[in-house]
Amino acid sequence: MELTPARLPRWILVLAAVGGLFVVLPLVAMALRVDWVHFVPLVTSESARAALLLSLRTSISATMLCVVFGVPMALVLARTSFRGQRILRSLVLLPLVLPPVVGGIALLYTFGRRGLLGGTLEALGVDIAFSTTAVVLSQAFVALPFLVLSLEGALRTVGTRYEAVGATLGATRWTVLRRITLPLVLPALISGAVLSFARALGEFGATLTFAGSLQGTTRTLPLEIYLQRETDPDAAVALSLILVVVAIAVVGAAHRVRPLGSLAPARPVAPALRRAVDTH
Amino acid sequence: MGRMRFRTRGQRLLLLPAALIAALGISACGADETAGSADTTAHSGGGSITVFAAASLKEPFTALADQFEDAHPGTDLTLNFAGSSDLATQLVEGAPADVLASADESTMERVRGADLLDGEPVTFATNILQLAVPPDNTAGIASLADAARPGVKTVVCAAQVPCGAAAARLQEAADVDLAPVSEESSVTDVLGKISSGEADAGLVYVTDVRAAGETVLGIAVPEAADVVNTYPVAALAGSQDPGTARDFVDFVVGDDGRAVLEAAGFGAP
């Protein structure tokens, strides 16, 4: 049952409008400051293009890392139960609420040259310091919870009934996962991956602290904006607008695949189940 | 089922703002937060002023503010430290303040250009660059030329910020071409990379090396004496208490200010 707006108390609408303006107005204010005459040269300068390309490249890599490790993590959290699981879930989601600069310091003390794993990595001939790899690690660290959270919620919502039926019909664990579980939560997986990508794209604090800032290697778009602000505020605003547009597109895309609010499967369950059964 | 729905709804509530935060990306920095707190300071008169000072002045200006308050009972100083360029942007965008002390002249010129100064800026201190290395100096750096050796991870400030501009001039003066692995946005970021051992060497101000204490080792660069950064201070036109603002400027420029700044490693103007 849905409430029509008319049935809400009026003050709720007022507060909602103020809240909405609070989010939208700063974006409008920034768009108003854009120097449209020089917009194209500002956002296509060599340093801007290098930053945008690096951002896209690293964010895609980070998203892939998130999928590779986040899907198993979500499955473990949603489909198993063990002591300390709730604590583990909280820990996994920690980067969501952690200031990114704290994440950067933590990564530095882990993967840095003198960090926990620094000696091991050096022995293996891996040098992460000031490399693009460090950027990808920073981004994956802050983006991973988005995928895990999104997918775990969907897995819990679809439940285990179809998986159980599939198993009784003789499907192996891998078949159940591949033919039933993952197809059921595919929309959530996609929207989770898109959100992770968006978070990776915006990563700033951890990258600055852990990876450094060098054009083409570690200076992603947010770092470029931060630096340009020092001498060329117009360029900073123009690049910020690019990032906002990309962000809106990304969030919009995720919303199309699966409304961010709804956790119900976007496609009917029966075909997935039928396909799973057909193969056996 | 009811409990579970509740949880997923909670996640839904969490997701939207989280997505927006993620999309906007850039997180707030410490400097901006301090600016925010300074903004809320009311200009009640009665010797209450706000001083905007370059981040590198944090220690000497904190000490100077205490001394000034002791010498002028009833006065109350609020200090706001940030990168000079951030301070200038905040002032030009209308942040209320009474005194500006910046780490370079071009920043002061920007504020002067916006017609925000009360009188002329006065140079009150100088600063020079120094090589900073981790305390154990594993890369065996002894000179600027060593920092330019292939395989040595050297970090400098980006050319867009004052310490980076100075680093570029120093390389020119010393005829050394560094190939930095990172060009940071602030001296603090350069120092962080060195004290953590992530980088082998970096160019920072001599006062930063002193303030960093045991965490880094300073190596003097002879040519640095030719690349001097000057620090100007000025009262601001928008001051609610111009008398106290000018008094503080005189205090910084005077003997008391000189002694504190010298102890922090700053040179005489």
Coordinates of N, CA and C in Angstrom, one line a residue, chain A residues 48-257:
Chain A
A48 N 44.2 17.1 -17.5 CA 42.8 16.7 -17.3 C 42.5 15.4 -18.0
R49 N 42.9 15.2 -19.2 CA 42.7 14.0 -19.9 C 43.4 12.8 -19.3
A50 N 44.7 13.1 -18.9 CA 45.5 12.1 -18.2 C 44.8 11.6 -16.9
A51 N 44.2 12.6 -16.2 CA 43.6 12.3 -14.9 C 42.3 11.5 -15.1
L52 N 41.5 11.9 -16.2 CA 40.2 11.2 -16.4 C 40.5 9.8 -16.9
L53 N 41.5 9.6 -17.8 CA 41.8 8.3 -18.3 C 42.3 7.4 -17.1
L54 N 43.1 7.9 -16.3 CA 43.6 7.2 -15.1 C 42.5 6.8 -14.2
S55 N 41.6 7.8 -14.0 CA 40.5 7.5 -13.1 C 39.6 6.3 -13.6
L56 N 39.3 6.4 -14.9 CA 38.5 5.3 -15.5 C 39.2 4.0 -15.4
R57 N 40.5 4.0 -15.8 CA 41.2 2.8 -15.8 C 41.3 2.1 -14.4
T58 N 41.6 2.9 -13.4 CA 41.8 2.4 -12.1 C 40.4 2.0 -11.5
S59 N 39.4 2.8 -11.8 CA 38.1 2.5 -11.2 C 37.5 1.2 -11.7
I60 N 37.8 0.9 -13.0 CA 37.3 -0.3 -13.6 C 38.1 -1.5 -13.0
S61 N 39.4 -1.3 -12.8 CA 40.2 -2.4 -12.1 C 39.7 -2.6 -10.7
A62 N 39.5 -1.5 -10.0 CA 39.0 -1.7 -8.6 C 37.7 -2.4 -8.6
T63 N 36.8 -2.0 -9.5 CA 35.4 -2.7 -9.5 C 35.6 -4.2 -9.8
M64 N 36.5 -4.5 -10.7 CA 36.7 -5.9 -10.9 C 37.2 -6.7 -9.7
L65 N 38.1 -6.0 -9.0 CA 38.6 -6.6 -7.7 C 37.4 -6.8 -6.7
C66 N 36.5 -5.7 -6.7 CA 35.4 -5.8 -5.8 C 34.5 -7.0 -6.1
V67 N 34.3 -7.2 -7.4 CA 33.4 -8.3 -7.8 C 34.0 -9.6 -7.5
V68 N 35.3 -9.8 -7.8 CA 36.0 -11.0 -7.6 C 36.0 -11.4 -6.1
F69 N 36.2 -10.4 -5.2 CA 36.2 -10.8 -3.8 C 34.9 -10.5 -3.1
G70 N 34.2 -9.5 -3.6 CA 32.9 -9.1 -2.9 C 31.8 -10.1 -3.1
V71 N 31.7 -10.8 -4.2 CA 30.6 -11.8 -4.4 C 30.8 -12.9 -3.5
P72 N 32.0 -13.5 -3.4 CA 32.1 -14.6 -2.4 C 31.9 -14.1 -0.9
M73 N 32.3 -12.9 -0.6 CA 32.1 -12.3 0.7 C 30.6 -12.2 1.0
A74 N 29.8 -11.7 0.0 CA 28.4 -11.5 0.2 C 27.7 -12.9 0.4
L75 N 28.2 -13.9 -0.4 CA 27.6 -15.2 -0.3 C 27.9 -15.8 1.1
V76 N 29.1 -15.7 1.5 CA 29.4 -16.2 2.8 C 28.6 -15.5 3.9
L77 N 28.5 -14.2 3.8 CA 27.7 -13.5 4.9 C 26.2 -13.9 4.8
A78 N 25.7 -14.1 3.6 CA 24.2 -14.3 3.5 C 23.9 -15.8 3.6
R79 N 24.7 -16.7 3.3 CA 24.3 -18.1 3.2 C 24.9 -19.0 4.2
T80 N 25.8 -18.4 5.1 CA 26.4 -19.3 6.1 C 26.1 -18.6 7.5
S81 N 26.2 -19.3 8.5 CA 26.2 -18.7 9.8 C 27.3 -19.3 10.7
F82 N 28.0 -18.4 11.3 CA 29.1 -18.9 12.2 C 29.3 -17.8 13.3
R83 N 30.0 -18.2 14.3 CA 30.2 -17.3 15.4 C 31.0 -16.1 15.0
G84 N 30.6 -15.0 15.5 CA 31.3 -13.8 15.1 C 30.9 -13.2 13.8
Q85 N 29.9 -13.8 13.1 CA 29.5 -13.3 11.8 C 29.1 -11.8 11.8
R86 N 28.3 -11.5 12.8 CA 27.8 -10.1 12.9 C 29.0 -9.1 13.0
I87 N 30.0 -9.5 13.8 CA 31.1 -8.6 14.0 C 31.9 -8.5 12.7
L88 N 32.0 -9.7 12.0 CA 32.8 -9.7 10.8 C 32.1 -8.8 9.7
R89 N 30.7 -8.9 9.7 CA 30.0 -8.0 8.8 C 30.3 -6.5 9.0
S90 N 30.2 -6.2 10.3 CA 30.5 -4.8 10.7 C 31.9 -4.4 10.2
L91 N 32.8 -5.3 10.4 CA 34.2 -4.9 10.1 C 34.3 -4.7 8.6
V92 N 33.7 -5.6 7.8 CA 33.8 -5.6 6.4 C 33.2 -4.2 5.8
L93 N 32.1 -3.8 6.5 CA 31.5 -2.6 6.1 C 32.1 -1.3 6.6
L94 N 33.2 -1.5 7.4 CA 33.8 -0.3 8.1 C 34.3 0.8 7.1
P95 N 34.9 0.4 6.0 CA 35.3 1.4 5.1 C 34.2 2.4 4.6
L96 N 33.0 2.0 4.8 CA 31.9 2.9 4.4 C 31.8 4.1 5.3
V97 N 32.1 3.9 6.6 CA 32.0 5.0 7.5 C 33.4 5.6 7.9
L98 N 34.4 4.9 7.5 CA 35.8 5.3 7.9 C 36.2 6.6 7.0
P99 N 36.8 7.6 7.6 CA 37.3 8.7 6.8 C 38.3 8.1 5.8
P100 N 38.2 8.4 4.5 CA 39.1 7.7 3.6 C 40.6 7.9 3.9
V101 N 40.9 9.1 4.5 CA 42.3 9.3 4.8 C 42.8 8.3 5.9
V102 N 41.9 7.9 6.7 CA 42.3 6.8 7.7 C 42.5 5.5 7.0
G103 N 41.7 5.2 6.0 CA 41.9 4.1 5.1 C 43.3 4.1 4.5
G104 N 43.6 5.3 4.0 CA 44.9 5.5 3.4 C 46.1 5.2 4.3
I105 N 46.0 5.7 5.5 CA 47.0 5.4 6.5 C 47.1 3.9 6.8
A106 N 45.9 3.3 6.9 CA 45.9 1.8 7.2 C 46.5 1.1 6.1
L107 N 46.2 1.4 4.8 CA 46.8 0.8 3.7 C 48.3 1.0 3.6
L108 N 48.7 2.2 4.0 CA 50.2 2.5 4.0 C 50.9 1.6 5.0
Y109 N 50.3 1.4 6.2 CA 50.9 0.5 7.2 C 50.8 -0.9 6.8
T110 N 50.0 -1.3 5.8 CA 49.9 -2.7 5.4 C 50.8 -3.0 4.2
F111 N 50.6 -2.2 3.1 CA 51.2 -2.5 1.9 C 52.4 -1.5 1.6
G112 N 52.7 -0.6 2.5 CA 53.8 0.4 2.3 C 55.1 -0.3 2.4
R113 N 56.2 0.4 2.0 CA 57.5 -0.2 1.9 C 57.9 -0.8 3.3
R114 N 57.4 0.0 4.4 CA 57.8 -0.5 5.7 C 56.6 -1.0 6.5
G115 N 55.5 -1.3 5.7 CA 54.3 -1.8 6.3 C 54.4 -3.3 6.6
L116 N 53.3 -3.8 7.1 CA 53.1 -5.2 7.6 C 53.6 -6.2 6.5
L117 N 53.1 -6.0 5.3 CA 53.4 -6.9 4.2 C 54.6 -6.3 3.3
G118 N 55.1 -5.2 3.7 CA 56.1 -4.5 2.8 C 57.3 -5.4 2.5
G119 N 57.8 -6.0 3.6 CA 59.0 -6.9 3.4 C 58.7 -8.1 2.5
T120 N 57.5 -8.7 2.7 CA 57.1 -9.8 1.9 C 57.0 -9.4 0.4
L121 N 56.3 -8.3 0.2 CA 56.1 -7.8 -1.2 C 57.5 -7.5 -1.8
E122 N 58.4 -6.9 -1.1 CA 59.7 -6.6 -1.6 C 60.4 -7.9 -2.0
A123 N 60.3 -8.9 -1.2 CA 61.0 -10.2 -1.5 C 60.4 -10.8 -2.7
L124 N 59.1 -10.5 -3.0 CA 58.5 -11.0 -4.2 C 58.8 -10.1 -5.4
G125 N 59.5 -9.0 -5.1 CA 59.8 -8.1 -6.3 C 58.6 -7.2 -6.6
V126 N 57.6 -7.1 -5.7 CA 56.5 -6.2 -6.0 C 56.8 -4.9 -5.3
D127 N 56.7 -3.8 -6.0 CA 56.9 -2.4 -5.4 C 55.6 -1.6 -5.7
I128 N 54.8 -1.5 -4.6 CA 53.5 -0.8 -4.8 C 53.6 0.7 -4.6
A129 N 54.7 1.1 -3.9 CA 54.8 2.5 -3.5 C 54.7 3.4 -4.7
F130 N 53.8 4.4 -4.7 CA 53.6 5.4 -5.7 C 53.3 4.8 -7.1
S131 N 52.7 3.7 -7.1 CA 52.3 3.0 -8.4 C 50.8 3.1 -8.6
T132 N 50.4 2.9 -9.8 CA 49.0 2.8 -10.1 C 48.3 1.7 -9.3
T133 N 49.0 0.6 -9.0 CA 48.4 -0.4 -8.2 C 48.0 0.1 -6.8
A134 N 48.7 1.0 -6.3 CA 48.4 1.6 -5.0 C 47.0 2.4 -5.1
V135 N 46.8 3.0 -6.3 CA 45.5 3.7 -6.5 C 44.4 2.7 -6.5
V136 N 44.6 1.6 -7.2 CA 43.5 0.6 -7.4 C 43.2 0.0 -6.0
L137 N 44.3 -0.3 -5.2 CA 44.1 -0.8 -3.9 C 43.2 0.1 -3.0
S138 N 43.6 1.4 -3.1 CA 42.9 2.4 -2.3 C 41.4 2.4 -2.7
Q139 N 41.1 2.4 -4.0 CA 39.8 2.5 -4.5 C 39.0 1.2 -4.1
A140 N 39.6 0.1 -4.3 CA 38.9 -1.2 -4.0 C 38.6 -1.2 -2.5
F141 N 39.5 -0.7 -1.6 CA 39.3 -0.7 -0.2 C 38.0 0.0 0.2
V142 N 37.8 1.2 -0.4 CA 36.7 2.0 0.0 C 35.4 1.5 -0.8
A143 N 35.6 0.9 -1.9 CA 34.4 0.5 -2.7 C 33.8 -0.8 -2.4
L144 N 34.6 -1.7 -1.9 CA 34.2 -3.1 -1.6 C 32.9 -3.2 -0.8
P145 N 32.7 -2.4 0.3 CA 31.5 -2.6 1.1 C 30.2 -2.3 0.2
F146 N 30.3 -1.5 -0.7 CA 29.1 -1.2 -1.5 C 28.6 -2.4 -2.2
L147 N 29.5 -3.2 -2.8 CA 29.1 -4.4 -3.5 C 28.6 -5.4 -2.5
V148 N 29.4 -5.6 -1.4 CA 29.0 -6.6 -0.5 C 27.6 -6.3 0.1
L149 N 27.4 -5.1 0.5 CA 26.2 -4.7 1.1 C 25.0 -4.9 0.2
S150 N 25.2 -4.4 -1.0 CA 24.1 -4.5 -2.0 C 23.7 -5.9 -2.3
L151 N 24.8 -6.8 -2.5 CA 24.5 -8.2 -2.9 C 24.0 -9.0 -1.7
E152 N 24.5 -8.7 -0.5 CA 24.1 -9.5 0.6 C 22.6 -9.3 0.9
G153 N 22.2 -8.0 0.8 CA 20.8 -7.7 1.0 C 19.9 -8.5 0.0
A154 N 20.3 -8.5 -1.2 CA 19.5 -9.1 -2.3 C 19.5 -10.6 -2.0
L155 N 20.6 -11.2 -1.6 CA 20.7 -12.7 -1.4 C 19.7 -13.0 -0.3
R156 N 19.7 -12.2 0.8 CA 18.8 -12.5 1.9 C 17.3 -12.4 1.5
T157 N 17.0 -11.4 0.6 CA 15.7 -11.2 0.2 C 15.1 -12.3 -0.7
V158 N 15.9 -12.8 -1.6 CA 15.4 -13.9 -2.5 C 15.3 -15.2 -1.7
G159 N 16.0 -15.3 -0.6 CA 15.9 -16.5 0.2 C 16.5 -17.7 -0.4
T160 N 16.3 -18.9 0.2 CA 17.1 -20.1 -0.2 C 16.1 -21.1 -0.8
R161 N 14.8 -20.8 -0.9 CA 13.9 -21.8 -1.3 C 14.2 -22.4 -2.7
Y162 N 14.5 -21.5 -3.7 CA 14.8 -22.1 -5.0 C 16.1 -22.9 -5.0
E163 N 17.1 -22.4 -4.2 CA 18.3 -23.1 -4.2 C 18.1 -24.5 -3.6
A164 N 17.2 -24.6 -2.6 CA 16.9 -25.9 -2.0 C 16.2 -26.8 -3.0
V165 N 15.3 -26.2 -3.7 CA 14.6 -27.1 -4.7 C 15.6 -27.6 -5.7
G166 N 16.5 -26.7 -6.2 CA 17.5 -27.1 -7.2 C 18.3 -28.2 -6.7
A167 N 18.7 -28.1 -5.4 CA 19.6 -29.1 -4.8 C 18.9 -30.4 -4.7
T168 N 17.6 -30.4 -4.4 CA 16.9 -31.7 -4.3 C 16.7 -32.3 -5.6
L169 N 16.8 -31.5 -6.7 CA 16.6 -32.0 -8.0 C 18.0 -32.5 -8.6
G170 N 19.0 -32.5 -7.7 CA 20.2 -33.1 -8.1 C 21.3 -32.1 -8.6
A171 N 21.0 -30.8 -8.5 CA 22.1 -29.9 -9.0 C 23.2 -29.8 -8.0
T172 N 24.4 -29.7 -8.5 CA 25.6 -29.6 -7.6 C 25.6 -28.2 -7.0
R173 N 26.4 -28.0 -6.0 CA 26.5 -26.7 -5.4 C 26.9 -25.6 -6.4
W174 N 27.9 -25.9 -7.2 CA 28.3 -25.0 -8.2 C 27.2 -24.7 -9.2
T175 N 26.4 -25.7 -9.6 CA 25.3 -25.5 -10.5 C 24.2 -24.6 -9.9
V176 N 23.9 -24.9 -8.6 CA 22.9 -24.1 -7.9 C 23.4 -22.6 -7.9
L177 N 24.7 -22.4 -7.6 CA 25.2 -21.0 -7.5 C 25.1 -20.4 -8.9
R178 N 25.5 -21.1 -9.9 CA 25.6 -20.5 -11.2 C 24.3 -20.4 -11.9
R179 N 23.4 -21.3 -11.7 CA 22.1 -21.3 -12.5 C 20.9 -20.7 -11.7
I180 N 21.0 -20.7 -10.4 CA 19.9 -20.2 -9.6 C 20.3 -18.9 -8.8
T181 N 21.3 -19.0 -7.9 CA 21.6 -17.9 -7.0 C 22.0 -16.7 -7.8
L182 N 23.1 -16.8 -8.6 CA 23.6 -15.6 -9.2 C 22.6 -15.0 -10.2
P183 N 21.9 -15.8 -11.1 CA 20.9 -15.1 -11.9 C 19.8 -14.4 -11.1
L184 N 19.4 -14.9 -10.0 CA 18.4 -14.2 -9.2 C 18.9 -12.9 -8.7
V185 N 20.2 -12.8 -8.3 CA 20.7 -11.5 -7.7 C 21.5 -10.7 -8.7
L186 N 21.4 -11.1 -10.0 CA 22.2 -10.4 -11.0 C 22.0 -8.9 -11.0
P187 N 20.7 -8.4 -10.9 CA 20.5 -7.0 -10.9 C 21.2 -6.3 -9.7
A188 N 21.1 -7.0 -8.6 CA 21.8 -6.4 -7.4 C 23.3 -6.4 -7.6
L189 N 23.8 -7.4 -8.3 CA 25.2 -7.5 -8.5 C 25.7 -6.4 -9.4
I190 N 24.9 -6.1 -10.5 CA 25.2 -5.1 -11.4 C 25.1 -3.7 -10.7
S191 N 24.1 -3.5 -10.0 CA 24.0 -2.1 -9.4 C 25.0 -2.0 -8.3
G192 N 25.3 -3.1 -7.6 CA 26.4 -3.0 -6.6 C 27.7 -2.7 -7.2
A193 N 28.0 -3.3 -8.4 CA 29.2 -3.0 -9.1 C 29.3 -1.6 -9.6
V194 N 28.2 -1.1 -10.1 CA 28.1 0.3 -10.5 C 28.4 1.3 -9.4
L195 N 27.8 1.0 -8.2 CA 28.0 1.9 -7.1 C 29.5 1.8 -6.6
S196 N 30.1 0.6 -6.7 CA 31.5 0.5 -6.3 C 32.3 1.3 -7.3
F197 N 32.0 1.2 -8.6 CA 32.7 2.0 -9.6 C 32.6 3.5 -9.3
A198 N 31.4 3.9 -8.9 CA 31.2 5.3 -8.6 C 32.0 5.8 -7.4
R199 N 32.1 4.9 -6.4 CA 32.8 5.2 -5.2 C 34.3 5.2 -5.5
A200 N 34.8 4.3 -6.3 CA 36.2 4.2 -6.7 C 36.6 5.5 -7.5
L201 N 35.7 5.9 -8.4 CA 35.9 7.1 -9.2 C 36.1 8.3 -8.3
G202 N 35.4 8.4 -7.2 CA 35.4 9.6 -6.4 C 36.5 9.5 -5.3
E203 N 37.2 8.4 -5.2 CA 38.2 8.2 -4.1 C 39.2 9.2 -4.1
F204 N 39.5 9.8 -2.9 CA 40.4 10.9 -2.8 C 41.4 10.7 -1.7
G205 N 40.8 10.6 -0.5 CA 41.7 10.7 0.7 C 42.7 9.5 0.8
A206 N 42.2 8.3 0.5 CA 43.1 7.1 0.7 C 44.2 7.2 -0.4
T207 N 43.8 7.6 -1.6 CA 44.7 7.7 -2.7 C 45.8 8.7 -2.4
L208 N 45.4 9.9 -1.9 CA 46.4 11.0 -1.6 C 47.3 10.5 -0.5
T209 N 46.8 9.8 0.5 CA 47.7 9.4 1.6 C 48.6 8.2 1.2
F210 N 48.0 7.3 0.5 CA 48.7 6.0 0.2 C 49.5 6.0 -1.1
A211 N 48.9 6.6 -2.2 CA 49.5 6.4 -3.5 C 50.3 7.6 -4.0
G212 N 50.1 8.8 -3.4 CA 50.8 9.9 -3.9 C 50.0 10.6 -5.1
S213 N 50.7 11.4 -5.8 CA 50.0 12.2 -6.9 C 51.0 12.5 -8.0
L214 N 50.9 11.8 -9.1 CA 51.8 12.1 -10.2 C 51.0 11.9 -11.5
Q215 N 51.1 12.9 -12.3 CA 50.2 12.9 -13.6 C 50.4 11.6 -14.3
G216 N 49.3 10.9 -14.7 CA 49.4 9.7 -15.5 C 49.6 8.4 -14.7
T217 N 50.1 8.6 -13.5 CA 50.4 7.4 -12.7 C 49.5 7.2 -11.5
T218 N 49.4 8.3 -10.7 CA 48.6 8.2 -9.5 C 47.6 9.4 -9.4
R219 N 47.7 10.4 -10.2 CA 46.9 11.6 -10.0 C 45.5 11.4 -10.7
T220 N 44.6 10.9 -10.0 CA 43.2 10.6 -10.5 C 42.5 12.0 -10.6
L221 N 41.3 11.9 -11.2 CA 40.5 13.2 -11.4 C 40.3 13.9 -10.1
P222 N 39.9 13.3 -9.0 CA 39.7 14.1 -7.7 C 41.0 14.7 -7.3
L223 N 42.1 14.1 -7.4 CA 43.4 14.7 -7.0 C 43.7 15.8 -7.9
E224 N 43.4 15.7 -9.2 CA 43.7 16.8 -10.1 C 42.8 18.0 -9.8
I225 N 41.6 17.7 -9.4 CA 40.7 18.8 -9.0 C 41.3 19.5 -7.8
Y226 N 41.7 18.7 -6.8 CA 42.2 19.3 -5.6 C 43.4 20.2 -5.9
L227 N 44.3 19.7 -6.8 CA 45.5 20.5 -7.1 C 45.2 21.7 -8.0
Q228 N 44.4 21.6 -9.0 CA 44.0 22.7 -9.9 C 43.4 23.8 -9.1
R229 N 42.7 23.5 -8.0 CA 42.0 24.5 -7.2 C 43.0 25.5 -6.6
E230 N 44.3 25.1 -6.5 CA 45.3 26.0 -6.0 C 45.5 27.2 -6.9
T231 N 45.6 26.9 -8.2 CA 46.0 28.0 -9.1 C 44.9 28.3 -10.1
D232 N 44.1 27.3 -10.4 CA 43.1 27.5 -11.5 C 41.7 27.0 -11.1
P233 N 41.0 27.8 -10.3 CA 39.7 27.4 -9.8 C 38.7 27.1 -10.9
D234 N 38.9 27.8 -12.0 CA 37.9 27.5 -13.1 C 38.1 26.1 -13.6
A235 N 39.3 25.7 -13.7 CA 39.6 24.3 -14.2 C 39.0 23.3 -13.2
A236 N 39.2 23.6 -11.9 CA 38.8 22.7 -10.8 C 37.2 22.6 -10.9
V237 N 36.5 23.7 -11.1 CA 35.1 23.7 -11.2 C 34.6 22.9 -12.4
A238 N 35.3 23.1 -13.5 CA 34.9 22.4 -14.8 C 35.1 20.9 -14.6
L239 N 36.2 20.5 -14.0 CA 36.5 19.1 -13.8 C 35.5 18.5 -12.8
S240 N 35.2 19.3 -11.8 CA 34.2 18.8 -10.8 C 32.9 18.5 -11.5
L241 N 32.5 19.4 -12.4 CA 31.2 19.2 -13.1 C 31.2 17.9 -13.9
I242 N 32.4 17.6 -14.5 CA 32.5 16.3 -15.2 C 32.2 15.2 -14.3
L243 N 32.9 15.2 -13.1 CA 32.7 14.2 -12.1 C 31.3 14.0 -11.7
V244 N 30.6 15.2 -11.5 CA 29.2 15.1 -11.1 C 28.3 14.5 -12.1
V245 N 28.6 14.9 -13.4 CA 27.8 14.3 -14.5 C 28.0 12.8 -14.6
V246 N 29.3 12.4 -14.5 CA 29.6 10.9 -14.5 C 28.9 10.3 -13.4
A247 N 28.9 10.9 -12.2 CA 28.3 10.3 -11.0 C 26.8 10.2 -11.2
I248 N 26.2 11.2 -11.7 CA 24.7 11.1 -11.9 C 24.4 10.0 -12.9
A249 N 25.2 9.9 -14.0 CA 24.9 8.9 -15.0 C 25.1 7.5 -14.4
V250 N 26.1 7.4 -13.5 CA 26.3 6.1 -12.9 C 25.2 5.7 -12.0
V251 N 24.8 6.6 -11.1 CA 23.8 6.3 -10.1 C 22.5 6.1 -10.9
G252 N 22.2 6.8 -11.9 CA 21.0 6.6 -12.7 C 21.0 5.3 -13.4
A253 N 22.2 4.8 -13.9 CA 22.3 3.5 -14.5 C 22.0 2.4 -13.5
A254 N 22.6 2.6 -12.3 CA 22.4 1.6 -11.3 C 20.9 1.5 -10.9
H255 N 20.3 2.7 -10.9 CA 18.8 2.8 -10.5 C 18.0 2.1 -11.5
R256 N 18.4 2.2 -12.8 CA 17.6 1.6 -13.9 C 17.6 0.1 -13.8
V257 N 18.8 -0.4 -13.5 CA 19.0 -1.9 -13.4 C 18.1 -2.4 -12.3

